[in-house]
């Protein structure tokens, strides 16, 4: 199997199975016991091959809001009691991805496709009844590890003088972040509900925004580099269109399937 074939992914169309899987995860999250903000309960989700863990702390900070999200949790990845993703927000997530885009555009595309697969639970497995986790096959896990080993580890060090979170840890963190977004929007009267809000709200819009915004910004950065070298006119519309997407959609930035196909081919296909 070629490198492209390993993560070849067809544009996903939502179905009952996808919604059922999301409902199962919401039910699991509802059942997690909560502590207090000062003494939160830890809920282990996955043990990663490198000794790290992905886990939630419950409750999360949104339980303190004037209109609280009583089911809110805090997603984390780390080891030995130290979270590597504490207080991570979109800014940090996009920074991580934009650094990858500067290290290698081809690797950037591959990582975004891995995120796309994560979004639609294509690499998740139900390890026991009602417990669905991000668990890539050995083939895809090796693929992720090779990206980390041969491109990202040295790339971060060489271009940015930093040591960043590993790609596998990053993918696990995004999974938990998106899971928590489903919990935020799709619970009514203590039960999973996908009627009150559109099915894209929560997990789907969150991860597609994680993908789309840095993709658009990366194109702008590449245009600046190219036009500067050639003394051409920089296309500022590449960045203003990104801002416009956020303005129109109240904080989300989701490219259409057609746009995703344009940018992520040949790994993503229709």
Short mmCIF file of N, CA, C and O in Angstrom, two decimals, residues 98-162:
data_model
loop_
_atom_site.label_atom_id
_atom_site.label_comp_id
_atom_site.label_asym_id
_atom_site.label_seq_id
_atom_site.Cartn_x
_atom_site.Cartn_y
_atom_site.Cartn_z
N UNK A 98 0.07 25.72 11.78
CA UNK A 98 0.75 26.63 10.86
C UNK A 98 2.26 26.41 10.86
O UNK A 98 2.91 26.55 9.82
N UNK A 99 2.79 26.03 11.99
CA UNK A 99 4.22 25.68 12.03
C UNK A 99 4.48 24.47 11.14
O UNK A 99 5.47 24.43 10.41
N UNK A 100 3.57 23.51 11.18
CA UNK A 100 3.72 22.33 10.32
C UNK A 100 3.65 22.74 8.85
O UNK A 100 4.40 22.24 8.01
N UNK A 101 2.76 23.68 8.53
CA UNK A 101 2.63 24.13 7.14
C UNK A 101 3.92 24.77 6.63
O UNK A 101 4.25 24.68 5.45
N UNK A 102 4.65 25.42 7.53
CA UNK A 102 5.91 26.05 7.15
C UNK A 102 7.03 25.02 7.05
O UNK A 102 7.91 25.11 6.20
N UNK A 103 6.97 24.00 7.91
CA UNK A 103 7.96 22.92 7.85
C UNK A 103 7.83 22.15 6.54
O UNK A 103 8.81 21.90 5.84
N UNK A 104 6.59 21.77 6.21
CA UNK A 104 6.36 20.96 5.00
C UNK A 104 4.90 21.05 4.59
O UNK A 104 4.02 20.63 5.34
N UNK A 105 4.65 21.56 3.40
CA UNK A 105 3.28 21.67 2.92
C UNK A 105 2.64 20.30 2.71
O UNK A 105 1.46 20.11 2.99
N UNK A 106 3.40 19.35 2.22
CA UNK A 106 2.83 18.01 1.99
C UNK A 106 2.47 17.35 3.31
O UNK A 106 1.41 16.71 3.43
N UNK A 107 3.32 17.52 4.32
CA UNK A 107 3.02 16.96 5.65
C UNK A 107 1.81 17.66 6.25
O UNK A 107 0.96 17.03 6.89
N UNK A 108 1.71 18.96 6.04
CA UNK A 108 0.57 19.75 6.52
C UNK A 108 -0.73 19.16 5.99
O UNK A 108 -1.69 18.94 6.75
N UNK A 109 -0.78 18.85 4.71
CA UNK A 109 -1.98 18.26 4.11
C UNK A 109 -2.31 16.91 4.75
O UNK A 109 -3.46 16.60 5.03
N UNK A 110 -1.28 16.11 4.97
CA UNK A 110 -1.49 14.79 5.56
C UNK A 110 -2.07 14.91 6.97
O UNK A 110 -2.98 14.16 7.35
N UNK A 111 -1.54 15.85 7.74
CA UNK A 111 -2.02 16.05 9.11
C UNK A 111 -3.48 16.51 9.09
O UNK A 111 -4.30 16.06 9.90
N UNK A 112 -3.82 17.38 8.15
CA UNK A 112 -5.21 17.85 8.07
C UNK A 112 -6.16 16.72 7.69
O UNK A 112 -7.30 16.67 8.17
N UNK A 113 -5.70 15.81 6.85
CA UNK A 113 -6.54 14.66 6.50
C UNK A 113 -6.70 13.73 7.70
O UNK A 113 -7.78 13.18 7.94
N UNK A 114 -5.64 13.58 8.49
CA UNK A 114 -5.76 12.79 9.72
C UNK A 114 -6.77 13.43 10.67
O UNK A 114 -7.54 12.73 11.34
N UNK A 115 -6.80 14.76 10.70
CA UNK A 115 -7.80 15.47 11.51
C UNK A 115 -9.20 15.26 10.95
O UNK A 115 -10.17 15.11 11.70
N UNK A 116 -9.31 15.26 9.64
CA UNK A 116 -10.61 15.02 8.99
C UNK A 116 -11.13 13.64 9.36
O UNK A 116 -12.31 13.47 9.69
N UNK A 117 -10.26 12.66 9.32
CA UNK A 117 -10.65 11.30 9.70
C UNK A 117 -11.06 11.25 11.18
O UNK A 117 -12.02 10.57 11.55
N UNK A 118 -10.35 11.99 12.00
CA UNK A 118 -10.66 12.09 13.42
C UNK A 118 -12.05 12.69 13.61
O UNK A 118 -12.86 12.21 14.42
N UNK A 119 -12.33 13.73 12.85
CA UNK A 119 -13.62 14.42 12.95
C UNK A 119 -14.79 13.45 12.82
O UNK A 119 -15.74 13.50 13.59
N UNK A 120 -14.70 12.57 11.84
CA UNK A 120 -15.82 11.68 11.54
C UNK A 120 -15.65 10.28 12.13
O UNK A 120 -16.30 9.33 11.69
N UNK A 121 -14.76 10.18 13.12
CA UNK A 121 -14.59 8.94 13.90
C UNK A 121 -14.17 7.75 13.04
O UNK A 121 -14.50 6.60 13.34
N UNK A 122 -13.43 8.02 11.98
CA UNK A 122 -13.03 6.96 11.06
C UNK A 122 -11.91 6.08 11.61
O UNK A 122 -11.69 4.98 11.11
N UNK A 123 -11.21 6.58 12.61
CA UNK A 123 -10.15 5.79 13.24
C UNK A 123 -10.45 5.52 14.71
O UNK A 123 -9.54 5.33 15.51
N UNK A 124 -11.73 5.49 15.03
CA UNK A 124 -12.17 5.18 16.39
C UNK A 124 -12.66 3.74 16.47
O UNK A 124 -13.16 3.20 15.49
N UNK A 125 -12.50 3.17 17.64
CA UNK A 125 -12.98 1.80 17.86
C UNK A 125 -13.72 1.72 19.19
O UNK A 125 -13.36 2.41 20.15
N UNK A 126 -14.73 0.88 19.22
CA UNK A 126 -15.47 0.66 20.46
C UNK A 126 -14.77 -0.48 21.20
O UNK A 126 -14.87 -1.65 20.81
N UNK A 127 -14.02 -0.14 22.25
CA UNK A 127 -13.21 -1.14 22.94
C UNK A 127 -14.04 -1.96 23.93
O UNK A 127 -13.63 -3.05 24.33
N UNK A 128 -15.16 -1.41 24.34
CA UNK A 128 -16.15 -2.16 25.10
C UNK A 128 -17.47 -1.43 24.95
O UNK A 128 -17.51 -0.30 24.45
N UNK A 129 -18.55 -2.05 25.36
CA UNK A 129 -19.86 -1.47 25.12
C UNK A 129 -19.95 -0.04 25.66
O UNK A 129 -19.72 0.21 26.84
N UNK A 130 -20.27 0.87 24.75
CA UNK A 130 -20.46 2.26 25.14
C UNK A 130 -19.19 3.07 25.29
O UNK A 130 -19.24 4.25 25.62
N UNK A 131 -18.02 2.46 25.02
CA UNK A 131 -16.75 3.19 25.16
C UNK A 131 -16.02 3.20 23.82
O UNK A 131 -15.43 2.20 23.41
N UNK A 132 -16.08 4.35 23.17
CA UNK A 132 -15.50 4.54 21.85
C UNK A 132 -14.30 5.48 21.97
O UNK A 132 -14.43 6.58 22.51
N UNK A 133 -13.13 5.04 21.51
CA UNK A 133 -11.94 5.88 21.65
C UNK A 133 -11.21 6.02 20.32
O UNK A 133 -11.39 5.22 19.40
N UNK A 134 -10.37 7.05 20.25
CA UNK A 134 -9.51 7.23 19.08
C UNK A 134 -8.42 6.17 19.14
O UNK A 134 -7.59 6.15 20.04
N UNK A 135 -8.46 5.24 18.19
CA UNK A 135 -7.54 4.10 18.21
C UNK A 135 -7.19 3.71 16.78
O UNK A 135 -7.76 2.77 16.21
N UNK A 136 -6.25 4.44 16.17
CA UNK A 136 -5.86 4.15 14.79
C UNK A 136 -5.29 2.74 14.63
O UNK A 136 -4.71 2.20 15.58
N UNK A 137 -5.46 2.18 13.45
CA UNK A 137 -4.87 0.88 13.14
C UNK A 137 -3.35 0.98 13.22
O UNK A 137 -2.78 2.08 13.21
N UNK A 138 -2.68 -0.16 13.29
CA UNK A 138 -1.21 -0.16 13.35
C UNK A 138 -0.63 0.56 12.14
O UNK A 138 0.36 1.29 12.25
N UNK A 139 -1.25 0.36 10.99
CA UNK A 139 -0.77 0.98 9.76
C UNK A 139 -0.81 2.51 9.85
O UNK A 139 0.16 3.19 9.52
N UNK A 140 -1.93 3.03 10.33
CA UNK A 140 -2.05 4.49 10.44
C UNK A 140 -1.21 5.01 11.60
O UNK A 140 -0.62 6.10 11.52
N UNK A 141 -1.12 4.24 12.67
CA UNK A 141 -0.29 4.64 13.80
C UNK A 141 1.18 4.75 13.37
O UNK A 141 1.87 5.71 13.72
N UNK A 142 1.63 3.80 12.58
CA UNK A 142 3.01 3.86 12.05
C UNK A 142 3.18 5.08 11.15
O UNK A 142 4.23 5.73 11.16
N UNK A 143 2.14 5.38 10.38
CA UNK A 143 2.15 6.54 9.49
C UNK A 143 2.32 7.83 10.30
O UNK A 143 3.13 8.69 9.97
N UNK A 144 1.55 7.93 11.39
CA UNK A 144 1.63 9.10 12.27
C UNK A 144 3.02 9.20 12.90
O UNK A 144 3.64 10.27 12.94
N UNK A 145 3.52 8.07 13.37
CA UNK A 145 4.84 8.06 14.02
C UNK A 145 5.96 8.43 13.05
O UNK A 145 6.92 9.10 13.43
N UNK A 146 5.82 8.01 11.80
CA UNK A 146 6.84 8.34 10.80
C UNK A 146 6.84 9.84 10.48
O UNK A 146 7.90 10.44 10.27
N UNK A 147 5.66 10.44 10.43
CA UNK A 147 5.57 11.89 10.23
C UNK A 147 6.28 12.60 11.37
O UNK A 147 7.05 13.54 11.17
N UNK A 148 6.02 12.14 12.57
CA UNK A 148 6.63 12.74 13.76
C UNK A 148 8.16 12.57 13.74
O UNK A 148 8.91 13.53 13.93
N UNK A 149 8.58 11.35 13.48
CA UNK A 149 10.01 11.01 13.56
C UNK A 149 10.83 11.65 12.46
O UNK A 149 11.92 12.19 12.71
N UNK A 150 10.33 11.60 11.23
CA UNK A 150 11.14 12.00 10.08
C UNK A 150 10.91 13.44 9.60
O UNK A 150 11.68 13.95 8.80
N UNK A 151 9.83 14.07 10.07
CA UNK A 151 9.54 15.43 9.60
C UNK A 151 9.38 16.43 10.75
O UNK A 151 10.10 17.43 10.82
N UNK A 152 8.46 16.16 11.65
CA UNK A 152 8.07 17.19 12.62
C UNK A 152 9.09 17.42 13.73
O UNK A 152 9.36 18.57 14.10
N UNK A 153 9.62 16.36 14.28
CA UNK A 153 10.53 16.52 15.43
C UNK A 153 11.69 17.45 15.10
O UNK A 153 11.96 18.41 15.82
N UNK A 154 12.37 17.17 14.00
CA UNK A 154 13.49 18.01 13.59
C UNK A 154 13.01 19.34 13.00
O UNK A 154 13.68 20.36 13.13
N UNK A 155 11.85 19.29 12.34
CA UNK A 155 11.32 20.51 11.73
C UNK A 155 11.01 21.59 12.75
O UNK A 155 11.36 22.77 12.56
N UNK A 156 10.36 21.20 13.84
CA UNK A 156 10.06 22.17 14.91
C UNK A 156 11.36 22.73 15.50
O UNK A 156 11.48 23.93 15.75
N UNK A 157 12.30 21.84 15.70
CA UNK A 157 13.57 22.24 16.31
C UNK A 157 14.37 23.14 15.37
O UNK A 157 14.93 24.17 15.79
N UNK A 158 14.42 22.78 14.10
CA UNK A 158 15.23 23.51 13.13
C UNK A 158 14.66 24.88 12.80
O UNK A 158 15.37 25.89 12.78
N UNK A 159 13.35 24.94 12.54
CA UNK A 159 12.74 26.19 12.07
C UNK A 159 12.24 27.09 13.20
O UNK A 159 12.16 28.32 13.04
N UNK A 160 11.87 26.50 14.34
CA UNK A 160 11.24 27.30 15.39
C UNK A 160 11.95 27.21 16.75
O UNK A 160 11.54 27.86 17.71
N UNK A 161 12.98 26.36 16.82
CA UNK A 161 13.74 26.19 18.06
C UNK A 161 12.84 25.78 19.23
O UNK A 161 13.04 26.19 20.37
N UNK A 162 11.83 24.98 18.92
CA UNK A 162 10.90 24.55 19.96
C UNK A 162 10.73 23.03 19.93
O UNK A 162 10.98 22.38 18.91
#
